[in-house]
mmCIF file of C-alpha atoms in Angstrom:
data_model
loop_
_atom_site.group_PDB
_atom_site.id
_atom_site.type_symbol
_atom_site.label_atom_id
_atom_site.label_comp_id
_atom_site.label_asym_id
_atom_site.label_seq_id
_atom_site.Cartn_x
_atom_site.Cartn_y
_atom_site.Cartn_z
ATOM 1 C CA MET A 10 14.419 -14.207 -2.433
ATOM 2 C CA ASN A 11 18.018 -13.081 -2.832
ATOM 3 C CA TYR A 12 19.595 -11.060 -0.049
ATOM 4 C CA GLU A 13 23.076 -9.716 -0.365
ATOM 5 C CA MET A 14 24.849 -9.325 2.951
ATOM 6 C CA LYS A 15 26.563 -5.976 3.327
ATOM 7 C CA PRO A 16 29.087 -5.008 5.997
ATOM 8 C CA ASN A 17 28.344 -2.344 8.615
ATOM 9 C CA SER A 18 28.077 0.946 6.773
ATOM 10 C CA VAL A 19 25.410 3.669 6.769
ATOM 11 C CA ASN A 20 25.078 4.905 10.356
ATOM 12 C CA GLU A 21 26.604 1.637 11.548
ATOM 13 C CA PHE A 22 23.455 -0.269 10.564
ATOM 14 C CA ASN A 23 23.670 -3.801 9.269
ATOM 15 C CA LEU A 24 22.250 -3.654 5.768
ATOM 16 C CA ARG A 25 20.667 -6.324 3.641
ATOM 17 C CA LYS A 26 19.692 -5.262 0.149
ATOM 18 C CA MET A 27 17.519 -6.663 -2.563
ATOM 19 C CA SER A 28 17.009 -4.751 -5.773
ATOM 20 C CA ASN A 29 16.130 -4.713 -9.438
ATOM 21 C CA SER A 30 16.192 -1.808 -11.872
ATOM 22 C CA ASN A 31 13.410 0.212 -10.150
ATOM 23 C CA TYR A 32 12.557 -1.295 -6.804
ATOM 24 C CA LYS A 33 14.944 -1.532 -3.886
ATOM 25 C CA LEU A 34 14.360 -2.924 -0.411
ATOM 26 C CA THR A 35 16.890 -2.310 2.330
ATOM 27 C CA GLU A 36 16.665 -3.738 5.828
ATOM 28 C CA VAL A 37 18.333 -1.786 8.605
ATOM 29 C CA ASP A 38 18.637 -2.232 12.346
ATOM 30 C CA GLY A 39 17.254 0.824 14.116
ATOM 31 C CA ASP A 40 14.226 2.807 15.172
ATOM 32 C CA LEU A 41 11.644 3.486 12.454
ATOM 33 C CA PHE A 42 10.875 6.836 14.063
ATOM 34 C CA ASN A 43 14.433 7.956 13.327
ATOM 35 C CA ALA A 44 13.910 7.488 9.583
ATOM 36 C CA PRO A 45 14.836 10.562 7.529
ATOM 37 C CA SER A 46 12.025 13.098 7.074
ATOM 38 C CA THR A 47 12.388 12.505 3.325
ATOM 39 C CA HIS A 48 10.840 9.055 3.833
ATOM 40 C CA SER A 49 7.118 8.494 4.127
ATOM 41 C CA LEU A 50 6.135 5.946 6.793
ATOM 42 C CA ALA A 51 3.840 2.918 6.698
ATOM 43 C CA HIS A 52 2.410 0.464 9.203
ATOM 44 C CA CYS A 53 -0.590 -1.847 9.569
ATOM 45 C CA VAL A 54 -3.786 -1.082 11.452
ATOM 46 C CA ALA A 55 -7.311 -2.403 11.856
ATOM 47 C CA ALA A 56 -10.287 -0.676 10.238
ATOM 48 C CA ASP A 57 -11.510 0.282 13.728
ATOM 49 C CA LEU A 58 -8.276 2.329 14.105
ATOM 50 C CA GLY A 59 -7.945 1.361 17.770
ATOM 51 C CA MET A 60 -4.138 1.291 17.512
ATOM 52 C CA ASN A 61 -3.785 -0.240 20.980
ATOM 53 C CA ALA A 62 -1.003 -2.723 20.263
ATOM 54 C CA GLY A 63 2.256 -3.132 18.384
ATOM 55 C CA ILE A 64 3.999 -0.233 16.688
ATOM 56 C CA ALA A 65 0.634 1.492 16.103
ATOM 57 C CA VAL A 66 0.751 2.469 19.788
ATOM 58 C CA LYS A 67 3.660 4.785 18.923
ATOM 59 C CA PHE A 68 2.100 6.146 15.717
ATOM 60 C CA LYS A 69 -1.102 7.184 17.489
ATOM 61 C CA PRO A 70 0.380 9.847 19.827
ATOM 62 C CA LEU A 71 3.051 10.977 17.342
ATOM 63 C CA TYR A 72 0.738 11.645 14.393
ATOM 64 C CA GLY A 73 -2.706 11.700 16.059
ATOM 65 C CA GLN A 74 -5.514 12.829 13.767
ATOM 66 C CA VAL A 75 -7.450 9.622 14.425
ATOM 67 C CA ASP A 76 -10.712 11.427 13.585
ATOM 68 C CA GLN A 77 -9.210 12.432 10.214
ATOM 69 C CA LEU A 78 -8.211 8.807 9.595
ATOM 70 C CA LYS A 79 -11.679 7.541 10.567
ATOM 71 C CA SER A 80 -13.358 10.109 8.315
ATOM 72 C CA GLN A 81 -11.623 8.485 5.331
ATOM 73 C CA GLY A 82 -13.844 5.422 5.887
ATOM 74 C CA VAL A 83 -11.173 2.972 4.743
ATOM 75 C CA LYS A 84 -12.147 -0.702 4.856
ATOM 76 C CA THR A 85 -9.920 -3.761 5.118
ATOM 77 C CA GLY A 86 -7.651 -3.947 2.081
ATOM 78 C CA GLY A 87 -7.335 -0.182 1.735
ATOM 79 C CA VAL A 88 -5.027 2.509 3.033
ATOM 80 C CA ALA A 89 -5.707 5.617 5.109
ATOM 81 C CA VAL A 90 -3.261 8.484 4.632
ATOM 82 C CA LEU A 91 -2.124 11.467 6.645
ATOM 83 C CA ASN A 92 -0.005 14.266 5.234
ATOM 84 C CA ASP A 93 2.890 15.113 7.563
ATOM 85 C CA ASN A 94 4.650 18.159 6.147
ATOM 86 C CA LYS A 95 6.488 16.850 3.067
ATOM 87 C CA ARG A 96 5.772 13.163 3.617
ATOM 88 C CA PHE A 97 2.843 10.818 4.034
ATOM 89 C CA ILE A 98 1.969 8.477 6.868
ATOM 90 C CA TYR A 99 0.322 5.332 5.475
ATOM 91 C CA TYR A 100 -2.071 3.278 7.594
ATOM 92 C CA LEU A 101 -2.437 -0.074 5.839
ATOM 93 C CA VAL A 102 -5.849 -1.387 6.864
ATOM 94 C CA THR A 103 -5.244 -5.133 6.905
ATOM 95 C CA LYS A 104 -7.977 -6.365 9.272
ATOM 96 C CA ASP A 105 -11.403 -5.329 10.545
ATOM 97 C CA LYS A 106 -10.830 -5.193 14.292
ATOM 98 C CA ASN A 107 -7.799 -4.659 16.490
ATOM 99 C CA LEU A 108 -7.824 -8.234 17.832
ATOM 100 C CA ASP A 109 -8.244 -9.826 14.370
ATOM 101 C CA LYS A 110 -5.346 -11.154 12.316
ATOM 102 C CA PRO A 111 -4.592 -9.964 8.781
ATOM 103 C CA THR A 112 -4.434 -12.218 5.757
ATOM 104 C CA TYR A 113 -1.850 -12.097 3.001
ATOM 105 C CA GLU A 114 -4.682 -11.105 0.654
ATOM 106 C CA SER A 115 -5.742 -8.111 2.784
ATOM 107 C CA LEU A 116 -2.113 -7.031 3.107
ATOM 108 C CA LYS A 117 -1.612 -7.325 -0.660
ATOM 109 C CA ASN A 118 -4.701 -5.213 -1.353
ATOM 110 C CA SER A 119 -3.543 -2.557 1.127
ATOM 111 C CA LEU A 120 -0.088 -2.525 -0.459
ATOM 112 C CA TYR A 121 -1.582 -1.967 -3.923
ATOM 113 C CA ALA A 122 -3.703 0.899 -2.556
ATOM 114 C CA MET A 123 -0.612 2.455 -0.976
ATOM 115 C CA ARG A 124 1.434 1.920 -4.132
ATOM 116 C CA ASP A 125 -1.167 3.746 -6.215
ATOM 117 C CA HIS A 126 -1.141 6.699 -3.812
ATOM 118 C CA MET A 127 2.660 6.723 -3.836
ATOM 119 C CA ILE A 128 2.803 6.779 -7.635
ATOM 120 C CA THR A 129 0.216 9.565 -7.866
ATOM 121 C CA ASN A 130 2.074 11.632 -5.273
ATOM 122 C CA HIS A 131 5.609 10.863 -6.478
ATOM 123 C CA VAL A 132 6.683 9.148 -3.251
ATOM 124 C CA GLN A 133 10.014 7.392 -3.821
ATOM 125 C CA ASN A 134 11.203 6.664 -0.271
ATOM 126 C CA LEU A 135 9.218 4.692 2.278
ATOM 127 C CA ALA A 136 10.198 3.458 5.734
ATOM 128 C CA MET A 137 8.285 0.721 7.545
ATOM 129 C CA PRO A 138 8.615 -2.001 10.152
ATOM 130 C CA HIS A 139 8.264 -5.678 9.197
ATOM 131 C CA ILE A 140 4.649 -4.976 8.274
ATOM 132 C CA GLY A 141 2.118 -7.637 9.189
ATOM 133 C CA CYS A 142 4.703 -9.597 11.131
ATOM 134 C CA GLY A 143 5.243 -9.250 14.864
ATOM 135 C CA ILE A 144 1.922 -9.454 16.707
ATOM 136 C CA ASP A 145 -0.012 -9.862 13.446
ATOM 137 C CA GLY A 146 1.798 -13.142 12.800
ATOM 138 C CA LEU A 147 2.534 -13.004 9.063
ATOM 139 C CA GLU A 148 5.854 -14.418 7.839
ATOM 140 C CA TRP A 149 8.428 -11.868 6.684
ATOM 141 C CA GLU A 150 9.642 -14.075 3.827
ATOM 142 C CA LYS A 151 6.125 -14.091 2.321
ATOM 143 C CA VAL A 152 5.511 -10.416 3.076
ATOM 144 C CA SER A 153 8.797 -9.302 1.502
ATOM 145 C CA ALA A 154 8.028 -11.407 -1.591
ATOM 146 C CA GLU A 155 4.663 -9.627 -1.828
ATOM 147 C CA LEU A 156 6.383 -6.246 -1.506
ATOM 148 C CA GLU A 157 8.616 -7.193 -4.403
ATOM 149 C CA ARG A 158 5.612 -8.200 -6.553
ATOM 150 C CA VAL A 159 3.617 -5.064 -5.721
ATOM 151 C CA PHE A 160 6.489 -2.616 -6.222
ATOM 152 C CA ALA A 161 8.431 -4.480 -8.948
ATOM 153 C CA ASN A 162 7.981 -1.801 -11.602
ATOM 154 C CA VAL A 163 7.901 1.222 -9.318
ATOM 155 C CA ASN A 164 10.812 3.574 -8.711
ATOM 156 C CA VAL A 165 10.817 3.253 -4.940
ATOM 157 C CA HIS A 166 13.256 2.590 -2.112
ATOM 158 C CA LEU A 167 11.664 0.747 0.797
ATOM 159 C CA VAL A 168 13.597 0.803 4.061
ATOM 160 C CA VAL A 169 12.486 -1.836 6.541
ATOM 161 C CA TYR A 170 13.485 -1.228 10.134
ATOM 162 C CA ASN A 171 14.405 -4.084 12.441
ATOM 163 C CA PHE A 172 13.844 -2.669 15.909
ATOM 164 C CA VAL A 173 16.791 -3.469 18.158
ATOM 165 C CA PRO A 174 16.212 -2.470 21.796
ATOM 166 C CA LYS A 175 19.150 -0.784 23.491
#
């Protein structure tokens, strides 16, 4: 994977960019919840939608509607979606239970489900953490390669937030 190092620029974030003609991934240091309202958001959850660990703990009180998410009946490898004004909140269902670990296959299937929803709904900007990494234990190098495969021919800008505590 080729990363081009960029100097401090946009909002004093350190940027790393990877792009082709349609797809662009940018990594920034900052808080995902400060992403512009023009960007939909994505994160990983379990099918039980417990959201008791990791970044999901912050999504749960901010966006709520857990009953709405559960009513969608999404299984591992799918995506549950909430509409938040003019953007979507994507819940990538990558494992069955909160204490389980995702697989690269379940993540890939969830990404394809999200991609299809994004194409249908003309979503071109998406902000996310290092999905599947952190407490879920997947490797960012493999996850980012999968993002590139899934979104290779899609006109989308993915912004990945590296949380940096103050």
